[in-house]
C-alpha positions in Angstrom: 157.2 79.0 76.7 155.4 75.7 77.7 152.5 76.0 79.8 151.4 73.5 82.3 148.3 71.0 80.6 145.0 73.3 81.5 146.8 76.4 82.0 145.0 78.2 79.0 141.8 76.8 79.4 141.9 77.9 83.4 143.1 81.3 82.0 140.4 81.3 79.2 137.6 80.5 82.4 138.7 83.1 84.6 138.7 85.5 82.3 134.8 84.5 80.8 133.5 84.1 84.3 134.6 87.5 85.1 137.6 87.2 87.5 139.5 89.6 85.6 137.1 92.2 86.3 138.1 94.9 88.4 134.8 96.4 89.8 131.6 95.0 91.2 128.0 95.2 89.8 126.9 99.0 90.2 124.1 99.3 93.2 121.9 101.8 93.5 122.9 105.0 95.7 121.4 108.5 96.8 121.2 111.0 93.7 121.3 107.8 91.1 118.3 108.0 88.3 117.0 104.7 88.2 114.4 102.7 86.4 112.4 100.1 88.3 109.1 97.7 87.6 106.9 97.6 90.7 104.0 96.2 92.3 102.4 97.9 95.0 100.0 95.9 97.7 98.1 96.7 100.7 98.6 94.3 104.0 96.2 92.0 102.8 98.1 91.5 99.7 95.4 93.8 97.0 97.3 95.6 94.4 96.8 99.2 94.6 99.6 100.0 91.8 101.9 98.5 89.4 103.8 99.1 86.5 103.1 95.9 84.9 102.1 96.5 80.8 103.8 100.2 81.6 107.4 101.9 80.9 109.1 101.4 84.2 109.0 104.0 86.4 112.0 106.6 86.7 113.1 108.7 89.3 116.1 110.1 91.1 116.7 108.4 94.5 116.6 110.8 97.2 115.6 113.6 95.5 111.9 113.8 97.3 110.2 112.2 94.3 109.3 109.1 96.2 108.1 108.3 99.4 110.9 108.1 102.0 110.5 104.0 102.6 110.6 103.5 98.6 113.6 105.6 98.2 115.3 104.0 101.1 114.5 100.3 100.1 116.0 100.6 96.6 119.4 101.9 98.1 122.2 99.1 97.3 120.3 96.9 94.7 121.6 96.2 91.5 120.3 96.0 87.8 117.7 92.6 87.3 117.7 92.5 91.5 114.1 91.9 92.9 113.7 92.9 96.4 110.2 93.2 98.4 110.2 96.4 100.5 107.6 96.8 103.5 106.9 100.2 104.4 105.3 101.5 107.7 102.5 104.1 107.2 104.7 106.6 108.6 107.5 106.0 105.9 104.7 106.1 103.2 101.6 108.7 102.8 102.0 109.4 106.3 99.5 108.2 109.2 95.6 109.3 108.6 95.1 112.3 110.3 91.4 113.3 111.6 92.3 116.8 111.5 92.7 116.9 107.5 88.7 116.2 107.6 86.9 119.2 107.4 83.6 121.3 106.6 83.4 123.5 103.9 80.8 125.5 103.0 79.3 124.7 99.5 78.6 128.6 98.7 82.4 129.0 99.1 83.8 126.4 96.9 83.3 126.7 92.7 80.4 124.2 91.9 79.7 123.4 95.4 76.1 122.9 94.6 76.9 120.0 92.5 79.6 117.9 94.1 78.8 114.3 94.9 80.9 111.8 97.1 84.2 110.6 95.7 85.2 114.0 93.8 88.1 115.6 94.1 88.3 119.4 94.9 90.9 121.8 95.7 90.1 124.1 98.7 92.5 127.1 99.8 92.6 127.3 103.8 92.5 130.6 105.5 96.3 130.8 105.4 96.5 130.4 101.7 97.9 127.1 101.5 95.8 125.0 98.9 94.7 121.5 99.5 93.3 118.7 97.1 90.6 116.8 99.3 87.9 114.2 98.3 84.5 114.7 99.1 83.0 112.3 101.3 79.8 113.6 102.4 77.6 116.3 100.9 74.3 118.3 102.5 72.8 121.4 101.4 74.9 123.2 104.4 78.0 121.7 104.7 80.7 119.4 102.2 82.9 117.1 104.2 86.4 117.1 102.6 89.1 114.4 103.4 92.2 116.0 102.8 94.5 113.0 103.6 96.4 111.2 100.8 94.2 108.1 99.5 97.1 105.7 101.0 97.6 107.4 104.2 97.5 105.3 107.3 98.5 102.4 105.3 101.8 99.9 105.9 102.5 99.2 102.3 104.7 96.1 100.5 106.3 96.6 97.3 107.9 94.1 95.1 110.5 96.3 93.1 113.0 95.2 90.2 115.6 97.4 89.3 115.8 97.8 85.2 118.5 100.4 85.0 120.8 102.6 87.0 121.9 106.0 85.8 124.5 107.9 87.1 
């Protein structure tokens, strides 16, 4: 059988270009385990975290391992794709809450007499719940502890590149 001139070349080009493939590139969906590289910045552009120079971050989408805005932001991405995700504070680490700033008696905190501003301390509330907070003030009679996450109240931006999608 004879083929029209260029027919075989056309068939080869279509096969190499992927026209013979039946599926599209995999996209991230809830339940997938993904690996991503990321850089997180504040609204003013200051970097607060990055995976640069480290292994990519691995997590299961929708499993509660990440802030909700990050989880939602990677859904639909493909391997090799880079995306900028803007996450408002309420979809990140929450709004800053004044009720999470409180006074504690230094005598009720192990090592309380030696605490200084900036240190992390674990405090057990009357209801038995434990919180980790940052000491923001110290006096002989009281320690001021802020139990907000250090990124609470911040709108965040992430540049994310998907490295791998596992099912």
